[in-house]
XYZ file of C-alpha atoms in Angstrom:
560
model
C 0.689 -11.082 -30.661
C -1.936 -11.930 -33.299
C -4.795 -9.310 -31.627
C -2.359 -6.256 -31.708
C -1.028 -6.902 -34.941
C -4.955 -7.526 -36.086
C -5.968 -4.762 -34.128
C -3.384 -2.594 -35.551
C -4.167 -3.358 -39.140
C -7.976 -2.536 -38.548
C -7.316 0.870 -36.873
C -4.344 1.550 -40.028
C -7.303 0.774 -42.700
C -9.716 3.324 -41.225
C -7.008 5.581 -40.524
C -5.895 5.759 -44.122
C -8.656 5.744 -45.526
C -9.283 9.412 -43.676
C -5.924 10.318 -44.386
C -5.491 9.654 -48.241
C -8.096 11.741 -50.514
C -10.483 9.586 -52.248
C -12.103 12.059 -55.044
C -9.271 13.173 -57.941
C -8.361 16.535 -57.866
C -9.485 18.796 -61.185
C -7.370 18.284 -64.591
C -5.412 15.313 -63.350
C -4.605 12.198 -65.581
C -7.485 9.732 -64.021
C -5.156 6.520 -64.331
C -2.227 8.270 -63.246
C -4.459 9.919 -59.906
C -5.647 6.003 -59.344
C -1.821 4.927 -59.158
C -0.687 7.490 -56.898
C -4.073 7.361 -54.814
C -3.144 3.411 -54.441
C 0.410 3.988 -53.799
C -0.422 6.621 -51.075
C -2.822 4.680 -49.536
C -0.334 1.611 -49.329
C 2.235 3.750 -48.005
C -0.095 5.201 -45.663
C -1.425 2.003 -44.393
C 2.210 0.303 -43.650
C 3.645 3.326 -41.882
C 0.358 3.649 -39.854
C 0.333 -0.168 -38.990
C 4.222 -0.164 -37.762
C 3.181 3.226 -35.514
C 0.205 1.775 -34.201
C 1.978 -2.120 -33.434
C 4.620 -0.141 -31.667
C 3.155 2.449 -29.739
C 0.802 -0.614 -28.327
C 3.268 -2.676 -27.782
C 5.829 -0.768 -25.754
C 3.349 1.579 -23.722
C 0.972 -1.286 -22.923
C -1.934 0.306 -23.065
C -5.540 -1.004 -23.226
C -6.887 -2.074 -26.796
C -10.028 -0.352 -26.744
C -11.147 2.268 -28.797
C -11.929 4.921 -26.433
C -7.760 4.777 -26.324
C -7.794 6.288 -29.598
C -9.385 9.660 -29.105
C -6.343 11.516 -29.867
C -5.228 9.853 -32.637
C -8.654 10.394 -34.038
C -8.234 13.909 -33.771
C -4.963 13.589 -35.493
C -6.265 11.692 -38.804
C -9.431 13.480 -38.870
C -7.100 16.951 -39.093
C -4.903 15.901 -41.117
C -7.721 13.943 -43.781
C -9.279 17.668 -43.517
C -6.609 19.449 -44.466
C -5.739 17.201 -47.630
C -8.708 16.612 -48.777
C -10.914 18.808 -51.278
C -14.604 19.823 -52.288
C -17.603 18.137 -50.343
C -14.974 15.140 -48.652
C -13.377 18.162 -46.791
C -16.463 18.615 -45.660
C -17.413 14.984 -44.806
C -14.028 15.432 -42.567
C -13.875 18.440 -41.182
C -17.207 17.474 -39.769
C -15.513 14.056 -38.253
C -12.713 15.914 -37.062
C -15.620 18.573 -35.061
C -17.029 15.358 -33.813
C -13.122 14.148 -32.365
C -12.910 17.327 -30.862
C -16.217 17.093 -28.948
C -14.931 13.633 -27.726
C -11.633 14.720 -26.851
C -13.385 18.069 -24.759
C -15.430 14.739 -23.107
C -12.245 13.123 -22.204
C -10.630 15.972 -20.749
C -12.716 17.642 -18.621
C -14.764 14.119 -17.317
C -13.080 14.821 -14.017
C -14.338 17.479 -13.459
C -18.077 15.813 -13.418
C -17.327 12.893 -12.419
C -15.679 13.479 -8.754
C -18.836 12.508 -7.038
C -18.948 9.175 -8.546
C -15.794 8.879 -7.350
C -16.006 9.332 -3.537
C -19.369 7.425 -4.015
C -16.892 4.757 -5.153
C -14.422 4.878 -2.170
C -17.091 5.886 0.746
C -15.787 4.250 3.837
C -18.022 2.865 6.617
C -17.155 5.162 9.422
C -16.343 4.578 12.686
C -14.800 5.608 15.981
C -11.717 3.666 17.066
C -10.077 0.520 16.555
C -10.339 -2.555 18.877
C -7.787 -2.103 21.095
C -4.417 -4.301 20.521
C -3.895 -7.357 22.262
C -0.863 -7.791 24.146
C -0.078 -11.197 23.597
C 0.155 -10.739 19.905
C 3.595 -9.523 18.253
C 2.631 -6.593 14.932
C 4.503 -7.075 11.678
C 7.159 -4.314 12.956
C 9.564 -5.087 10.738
C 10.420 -1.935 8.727
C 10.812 -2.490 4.545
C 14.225 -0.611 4.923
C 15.399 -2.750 7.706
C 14.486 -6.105 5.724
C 15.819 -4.709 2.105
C 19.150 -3.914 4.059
C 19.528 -7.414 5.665
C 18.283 -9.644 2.261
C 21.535 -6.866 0.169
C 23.468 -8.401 3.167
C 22.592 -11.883 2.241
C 22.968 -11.330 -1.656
C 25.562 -13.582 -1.754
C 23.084 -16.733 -1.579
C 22.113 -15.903 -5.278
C 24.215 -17.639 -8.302
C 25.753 -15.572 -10.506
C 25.236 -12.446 -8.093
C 26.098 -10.390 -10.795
C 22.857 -10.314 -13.137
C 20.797 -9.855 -10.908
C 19.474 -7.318 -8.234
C 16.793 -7.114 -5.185
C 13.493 -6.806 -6.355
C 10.341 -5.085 -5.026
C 9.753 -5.770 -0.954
C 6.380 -7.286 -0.150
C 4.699 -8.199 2.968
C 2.714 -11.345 3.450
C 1.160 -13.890 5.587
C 2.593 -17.282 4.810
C 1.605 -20.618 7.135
C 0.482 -18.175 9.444
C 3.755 -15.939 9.639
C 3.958 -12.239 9.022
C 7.145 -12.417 6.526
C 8.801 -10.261 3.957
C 9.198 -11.150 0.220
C 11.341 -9.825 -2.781
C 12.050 -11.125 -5.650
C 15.933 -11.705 -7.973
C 15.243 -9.388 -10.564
C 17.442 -8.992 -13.886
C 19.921 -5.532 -13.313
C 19.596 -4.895 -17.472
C 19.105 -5.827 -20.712
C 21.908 -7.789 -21.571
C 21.405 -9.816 -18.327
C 18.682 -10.684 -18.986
C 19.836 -11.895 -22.703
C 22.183 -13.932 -21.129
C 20.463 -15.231 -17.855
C 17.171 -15.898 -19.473
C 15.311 -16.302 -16.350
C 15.829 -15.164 -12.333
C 16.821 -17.984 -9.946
C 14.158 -17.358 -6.978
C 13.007 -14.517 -3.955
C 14.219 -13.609 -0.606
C 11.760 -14.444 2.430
C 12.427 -12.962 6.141
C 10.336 -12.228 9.172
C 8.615 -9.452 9.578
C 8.217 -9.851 13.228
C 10.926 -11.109 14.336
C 14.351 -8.491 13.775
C 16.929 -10.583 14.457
C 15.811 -13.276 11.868
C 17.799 -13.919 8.715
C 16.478 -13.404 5.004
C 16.706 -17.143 3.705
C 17.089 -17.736 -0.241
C 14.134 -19.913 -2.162
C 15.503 -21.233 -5.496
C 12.293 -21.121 -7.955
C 13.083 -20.124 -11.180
C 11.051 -17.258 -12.952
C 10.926 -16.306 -16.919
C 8.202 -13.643 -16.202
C 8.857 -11.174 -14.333
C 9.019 -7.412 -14.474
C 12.714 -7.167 -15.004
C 12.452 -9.103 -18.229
C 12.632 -7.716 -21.702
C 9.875 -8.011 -25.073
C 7.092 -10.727 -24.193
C 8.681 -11.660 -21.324
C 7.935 -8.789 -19.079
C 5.455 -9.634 -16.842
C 3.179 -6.682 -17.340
C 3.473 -7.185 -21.272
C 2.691 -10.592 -20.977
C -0.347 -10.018 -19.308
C -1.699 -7.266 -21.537
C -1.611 -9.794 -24.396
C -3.590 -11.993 -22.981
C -5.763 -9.629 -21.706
C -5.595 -6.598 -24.239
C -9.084 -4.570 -23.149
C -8.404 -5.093 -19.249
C -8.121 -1.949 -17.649
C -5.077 -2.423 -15.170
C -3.727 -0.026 -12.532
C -0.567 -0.611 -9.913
C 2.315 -2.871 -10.492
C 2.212 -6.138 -11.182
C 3.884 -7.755 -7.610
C 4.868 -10.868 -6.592
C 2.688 -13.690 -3.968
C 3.806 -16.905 -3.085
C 1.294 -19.852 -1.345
C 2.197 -22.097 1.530
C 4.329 -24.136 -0.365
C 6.508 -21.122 -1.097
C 5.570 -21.179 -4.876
C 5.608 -17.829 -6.462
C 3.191 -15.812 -8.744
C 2.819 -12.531 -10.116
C -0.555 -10.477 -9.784
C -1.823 -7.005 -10.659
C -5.407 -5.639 -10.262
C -7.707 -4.872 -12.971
C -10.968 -2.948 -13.090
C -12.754 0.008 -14.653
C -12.737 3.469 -15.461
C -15.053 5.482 -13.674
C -15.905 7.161 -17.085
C -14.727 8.138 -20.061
C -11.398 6.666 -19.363
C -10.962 8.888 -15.735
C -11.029 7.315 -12.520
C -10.666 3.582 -11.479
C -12.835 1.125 -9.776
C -10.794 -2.449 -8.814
C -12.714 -5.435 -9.657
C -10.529 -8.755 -9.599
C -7.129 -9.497 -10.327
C -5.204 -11.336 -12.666
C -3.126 -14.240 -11.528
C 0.619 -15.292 -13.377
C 2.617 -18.304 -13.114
C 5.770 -17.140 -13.838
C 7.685 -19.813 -15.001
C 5.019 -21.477 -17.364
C 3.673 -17.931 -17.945
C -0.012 -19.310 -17.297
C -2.337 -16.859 -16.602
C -5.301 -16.576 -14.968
C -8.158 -13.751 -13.732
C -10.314 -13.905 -10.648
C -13.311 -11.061 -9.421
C -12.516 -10.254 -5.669
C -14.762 -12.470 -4.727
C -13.212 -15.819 -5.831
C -9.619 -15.078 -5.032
C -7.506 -17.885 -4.038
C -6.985 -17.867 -0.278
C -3.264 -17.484 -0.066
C -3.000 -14.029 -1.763
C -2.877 -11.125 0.597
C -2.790 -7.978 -1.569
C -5.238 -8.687 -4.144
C -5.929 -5.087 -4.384
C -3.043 -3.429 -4.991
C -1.542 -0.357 -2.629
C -1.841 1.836 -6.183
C -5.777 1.381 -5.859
C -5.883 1.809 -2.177
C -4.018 4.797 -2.263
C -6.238 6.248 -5.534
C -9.066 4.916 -3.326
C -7.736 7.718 -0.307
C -7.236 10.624 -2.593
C -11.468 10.250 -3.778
C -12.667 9.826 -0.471
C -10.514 12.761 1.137
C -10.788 15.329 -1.804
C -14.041 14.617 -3.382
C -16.414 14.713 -0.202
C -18.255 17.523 -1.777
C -17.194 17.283 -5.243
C -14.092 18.812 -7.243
C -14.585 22.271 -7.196
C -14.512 22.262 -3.767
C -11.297 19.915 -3.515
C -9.477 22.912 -5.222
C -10.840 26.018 -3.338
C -13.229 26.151 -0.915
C -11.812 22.630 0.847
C -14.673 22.245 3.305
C -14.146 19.072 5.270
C -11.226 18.106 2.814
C -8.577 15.690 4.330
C -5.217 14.552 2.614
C -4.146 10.919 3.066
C -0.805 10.679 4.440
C 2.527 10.080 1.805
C 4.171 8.420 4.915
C 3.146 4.886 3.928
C 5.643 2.063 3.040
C 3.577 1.128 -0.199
C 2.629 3.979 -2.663
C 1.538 6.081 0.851
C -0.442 3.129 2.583
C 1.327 0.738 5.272
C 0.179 -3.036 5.176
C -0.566 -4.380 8.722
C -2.313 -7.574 9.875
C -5.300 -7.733 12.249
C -5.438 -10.557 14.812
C -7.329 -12.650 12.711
C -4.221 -12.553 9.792
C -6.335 -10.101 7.510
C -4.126 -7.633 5.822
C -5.198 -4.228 5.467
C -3.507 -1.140 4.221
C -3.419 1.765 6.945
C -3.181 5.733 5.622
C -3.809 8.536 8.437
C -5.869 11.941 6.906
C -4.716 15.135 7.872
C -5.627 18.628 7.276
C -4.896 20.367 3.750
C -4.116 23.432 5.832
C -0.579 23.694 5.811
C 1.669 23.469 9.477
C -1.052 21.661 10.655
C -0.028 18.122 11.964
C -3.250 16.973 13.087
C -4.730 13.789 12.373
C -8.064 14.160 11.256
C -8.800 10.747 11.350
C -7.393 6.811 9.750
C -8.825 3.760 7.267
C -8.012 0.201 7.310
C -8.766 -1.203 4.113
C -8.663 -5.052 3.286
C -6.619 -5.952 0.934
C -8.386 -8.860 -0.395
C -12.010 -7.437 -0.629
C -11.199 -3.444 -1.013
C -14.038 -2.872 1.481
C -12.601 0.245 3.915
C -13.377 1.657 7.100
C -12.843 5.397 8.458
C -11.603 6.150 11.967
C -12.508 8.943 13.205
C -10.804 8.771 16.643
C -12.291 10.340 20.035
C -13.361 13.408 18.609
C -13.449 15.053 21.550
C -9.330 15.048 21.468
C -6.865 15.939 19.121
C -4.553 13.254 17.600
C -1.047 13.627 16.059
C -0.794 12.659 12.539
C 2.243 10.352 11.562
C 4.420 13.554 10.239
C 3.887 14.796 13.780
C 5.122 11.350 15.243
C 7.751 11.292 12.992
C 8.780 14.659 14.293
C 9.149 13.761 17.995
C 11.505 10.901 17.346
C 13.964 13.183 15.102
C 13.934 15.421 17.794
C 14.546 12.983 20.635
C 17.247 11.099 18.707
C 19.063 14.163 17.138
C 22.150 13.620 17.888
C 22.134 10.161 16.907
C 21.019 11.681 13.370
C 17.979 8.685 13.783
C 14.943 8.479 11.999
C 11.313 6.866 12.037
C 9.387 4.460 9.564
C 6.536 3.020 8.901
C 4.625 4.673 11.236
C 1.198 2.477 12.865
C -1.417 3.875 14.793
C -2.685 1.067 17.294
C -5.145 0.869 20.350
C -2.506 0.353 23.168
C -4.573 -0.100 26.568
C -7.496 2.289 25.147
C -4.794 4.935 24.453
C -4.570 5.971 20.217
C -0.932 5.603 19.877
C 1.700 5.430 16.944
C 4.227 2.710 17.218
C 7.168 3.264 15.112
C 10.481 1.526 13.993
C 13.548 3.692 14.504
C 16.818 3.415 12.508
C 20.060 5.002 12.118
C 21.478 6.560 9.275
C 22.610 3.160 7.937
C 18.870 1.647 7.865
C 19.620 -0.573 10.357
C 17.219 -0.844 13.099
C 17.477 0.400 16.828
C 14.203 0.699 18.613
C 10.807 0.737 18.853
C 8.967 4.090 19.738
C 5.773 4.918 20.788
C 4.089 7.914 21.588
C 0.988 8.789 22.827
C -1.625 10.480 19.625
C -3.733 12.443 22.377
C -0.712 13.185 24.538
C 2.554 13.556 22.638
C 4.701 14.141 25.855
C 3.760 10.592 27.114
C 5.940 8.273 24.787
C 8.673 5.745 25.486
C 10.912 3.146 23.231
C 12.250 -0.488 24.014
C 14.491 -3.070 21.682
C 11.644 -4.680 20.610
C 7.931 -4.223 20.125
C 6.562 -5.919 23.700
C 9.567 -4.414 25.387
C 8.489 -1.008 24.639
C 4.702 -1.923 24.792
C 5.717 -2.956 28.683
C 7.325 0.591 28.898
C 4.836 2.401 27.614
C 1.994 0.838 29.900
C 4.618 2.418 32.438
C 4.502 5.476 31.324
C 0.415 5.770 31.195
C 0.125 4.336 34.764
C 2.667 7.581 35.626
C -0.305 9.407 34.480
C -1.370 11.781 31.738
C -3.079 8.869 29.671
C -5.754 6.809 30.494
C -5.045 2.530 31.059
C -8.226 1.231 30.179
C -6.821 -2.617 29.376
C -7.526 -4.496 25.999
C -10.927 -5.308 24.209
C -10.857 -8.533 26.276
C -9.731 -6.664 29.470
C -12.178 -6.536 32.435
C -12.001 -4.266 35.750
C -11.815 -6.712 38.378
C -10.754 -6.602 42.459
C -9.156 -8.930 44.420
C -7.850 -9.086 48.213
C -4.762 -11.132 48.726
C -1.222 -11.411 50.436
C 1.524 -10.026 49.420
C 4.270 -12.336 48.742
C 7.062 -10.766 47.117
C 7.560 -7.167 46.118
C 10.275 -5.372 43.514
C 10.561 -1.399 42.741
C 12.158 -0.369 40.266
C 13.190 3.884 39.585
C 11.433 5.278 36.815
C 12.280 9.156 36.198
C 11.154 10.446 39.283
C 8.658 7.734 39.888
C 8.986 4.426 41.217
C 7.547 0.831 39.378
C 6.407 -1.570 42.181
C 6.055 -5.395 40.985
C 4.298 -7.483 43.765
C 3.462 -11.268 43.612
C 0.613 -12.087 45.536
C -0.776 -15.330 47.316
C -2.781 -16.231 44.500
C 0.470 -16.550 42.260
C 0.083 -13.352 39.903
C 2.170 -10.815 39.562
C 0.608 -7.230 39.461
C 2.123 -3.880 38.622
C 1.506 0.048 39.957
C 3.326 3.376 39.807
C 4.196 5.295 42.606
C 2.493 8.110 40.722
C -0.901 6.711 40.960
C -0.132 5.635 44.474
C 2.688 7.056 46.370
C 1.849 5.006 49.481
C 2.900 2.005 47.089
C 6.799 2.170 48.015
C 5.912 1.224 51.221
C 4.837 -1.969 50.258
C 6.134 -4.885 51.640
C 6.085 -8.823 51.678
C 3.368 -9.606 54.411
C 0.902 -6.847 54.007
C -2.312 -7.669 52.926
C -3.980 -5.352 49.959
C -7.372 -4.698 48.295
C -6.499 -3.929 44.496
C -8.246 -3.266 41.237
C -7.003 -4.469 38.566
C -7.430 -5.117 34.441
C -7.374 -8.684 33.704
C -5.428 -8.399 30.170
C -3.596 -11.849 30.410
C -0.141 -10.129 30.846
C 2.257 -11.498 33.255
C 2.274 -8.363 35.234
C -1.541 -7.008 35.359
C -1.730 -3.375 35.823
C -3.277 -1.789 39.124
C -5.451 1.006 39.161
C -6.129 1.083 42.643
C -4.484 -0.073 45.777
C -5.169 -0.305 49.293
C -2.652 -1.643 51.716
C -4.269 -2.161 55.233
C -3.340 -0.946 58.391
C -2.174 2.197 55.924
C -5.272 3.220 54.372
């Protein structure tokens, strides 16, 4: 409190000191012109301090002086205006100079856009490893999870104050889980309640799991009112940090909470932002701490914010060949996606528990739902990579996925979210969450990017992975296996055998001799339905460490 009051009273000298004419004007009482002079100046000087204290205090803002370039043009005016003989001069010349600033402020964006993208160049590549089966993805959607922790309100004491915070997704002991925090629902709650009782946790792989209440009480917090807002409390302690995103809320491995919010710079003259570090609150003890990216504690997933991902998307999309060209010409241009969960990017986990925040680019051309390519960006370092996809095909954006499963399920009145592009069996393909018109969730759908008529849904994740394997083996997609997959061949015994109708196809399931089950379409085989316990085959297969391996070629002797 002491550096914006001390900063406040600095910037109200100076101020008033432009403001109130110093020389005495011409046949006025020179004792009498000191008197008023000093009474204007005091007067001055107190209003300017209480305008100053306040606007700092309630917007937040940074307490550096390149934040004052407006109000400089606003005392310099004014101190021009009043003032007479050679100091009109002296100001009107200051107030030239505050307009030369202020045209430097204003128009730095449109110099600085290549500085920009060279700030948010991705390293660019072609696809992403392709998904392994055996692994479950955070599928969870945010509207799902907010529904079910409303449901379980009831856990909170005195229900009434309070209200659901934001929804975050984290890794915690090595589980994909959702986390909100008990926020105050107004002013005079807050008054009252003083401080929130704790946060919400639920899976975010698992749908049928159950948000579960953590008691940990919390003074700071973004609900909270004067020097007890979180975002206040940090500026104070941090008054020339240049933040950007909302402050949101981690917790460690032993489920205690803390707030963070990334800091960083402008790119210049107060336009653009770079992330740098983060800072770090305790918020019951209000303790406070920053970090640079490079020395952030291990627990914390998002220590650069989805705000600064999703500025980071807009520089490298628009500015690839700077900002005149970003409003007209638009050569090579490409629009991040607004479909993402988190100010337009979608957290998702790798195999290796890194989060990273995944936005799909499309074309600025308008009816034009294809993808023109992805980024992953890590949400611990910043560091992002570009997708381009097989650029030999053309891939669906997420609007265009999006699209498909309003259609299917119109009747139903369903809808998709939180759209994910993933690598399933070499194939780019969005997997989606689908819920009613409640929010509550009904399926999983996934359709093909290259070849949107090849899509299919199940209750859960694997289920429809398992479909949608199907569905490539019935052809129009190619099932190339996972990253780890290999093409092998085997000759064995059949041992049992189950088919299963498909559309117009039929699934056969056959357990051989060497106690693995194996999997082929009647599509890609039609001599498969004739299969039967006893024969002896020649197959090739992909080893991808499913129970059921999938067959890409099959030779039943004595038939072939």
């Amino acid at each position: 409190m002491e550096n914006i009051f001390l900063f406040s009273l600095i910037i109200g000298i100076v101020s008033s000191l432009i403001l109130v004419p110093i020389y005495k004007r011409e046949k006025s009482n020179e004792n009498e012109d000191k008197q008023l002079k000093l009474g204007a100046l005091i007067a001055t000087l107190i209003l300017l301090v209480l305008i100053m204290f306040s606007f700092y205090y309630l917007s937040n803002l940074d307490r550096n002086l390149s934040s004052l370039w407006l109000l400089t043009i606003i005392i310099t005016a004014l101190g021009a205006v009043l003032a007479t003989g050679k100091e009109r001069i002296i100001k009107a010349v200051l107030f030239a100079g505050s307009l030369i600033l202020a045209a430097f402020f204003l128009t730095a964006g449109l110099f600085n856009a290549d500085e920009k993208y060279d700030k948010a160049k991705m390293e660019e590549k072609v696809e992403i490893k392709t998904f392994d089966e055996k692994e479950t993805p955070a599928s969870v959607p945010p509207q799902f999870a907010r529904n079910k922790m409303r449901k379980a309100f009831g856990q909170v004491p005195n229900t009434s104050y309070f209200e659901l915070g934001r929804l975050q997704i984290q890794k915690v002991n090595g589980d994909y889980v959702y986390i909100a925090p008990v926020e105050f629902s107004g002013f005079f709650k807050w008054w009252k309640g003083e401080q929130t009782p704790g946060y919400f946790i639920l899976s975010a792989t698992d749908s049928t799991a159950n948000p579960k209440f953590i008691k940990e009480e919390m003074m700071y917090t973004p609900s909270s009112y004067f020097n007890k807002n979180i975002e206040r409390h940090i500026r104070m302690q941090y008054p020339k940090h240049i933040f950007y995103g909302d402050a949101q809320l981690e917790i460690d491995d032993e489920g205690k909470p803390v707030y963070v919010r990334s800091f960083g710079d402008f790119i210049s003259a107060r336009n653009g932002f770079t992330v740098k570090g983060l800072v770090v609150v305790n918020p019951k003890t209000g303790k406070t701490t920053a970090y640079n990216l490079a020395d952030v504690p291990e627990f914390i997933d998002g220590a650069v914010s989805p705000e600064v991902v999703s500025l980071q998307n807009s520089y490298f999309g628009n500015y690839v060949h700077g900002f005149w060209n970003s409003k007209f010409g638009k050569s090579d241009v490409k629009l991040p996606s607004d479909e993402g969960t988190e100010a337009n990017v979608t957290p998702i986990f790798s195999e290796d528990g890194e989060m990273y925040y995944f936005t799909d680019f499309t074309s600025p051309k308008e009816g034009v739902d294809s993808m023109l390519g992805y980024s992953l960006t890590n949400s611990r370092t910043g560091k992002a990579t570009y997708y381009t996809g097989n650029l030999e095909e053309s891939y669906m954006d997420s609007q265009g996925a999006l699209q498909i499963i309003e259609k299917k399920f119109i009747e139903k009145k369903w809808h998709g979210e939180m759209s994910v592009l993933y690598n399933f069996y070499g194939e780019a393909s969005w997997l989606t969450p689908v819920l009613d018109s409640n929010g509550f969730l009904q399926n999983y759908f996934i359709v093909s990017a290259a070849n949107p008529e090849i899509s299919t849904y199940g209750i859960t994740p694997n289920e429809a992975l398992k479909q949608y394997k199907t569905a490539l083996q019935r052809g129009g997609g190619t099932v190339d296996g996972s990253s780890k997959a290999e093409e092998k061949q085997l000759s064995g015994t059949v041992v049992r055998v189950y088919k299963e109708k498909s559309g117009d196809f039929t699934v056969v399931s056959f357990l051989l001799d060497n106690h693995q089950s194996y999997m082929i379409s009647s599509e890609k085989n039609p001599k498969s339905i004739y299969l039967k316990e006893g024969d002896k085959v020649n197959i090739t297969y992909l080893a991808t460490d499913e129970d059921f391996l999938p067959v890409k070629s099959l030779i039943i002797e004595g038939l072939d």
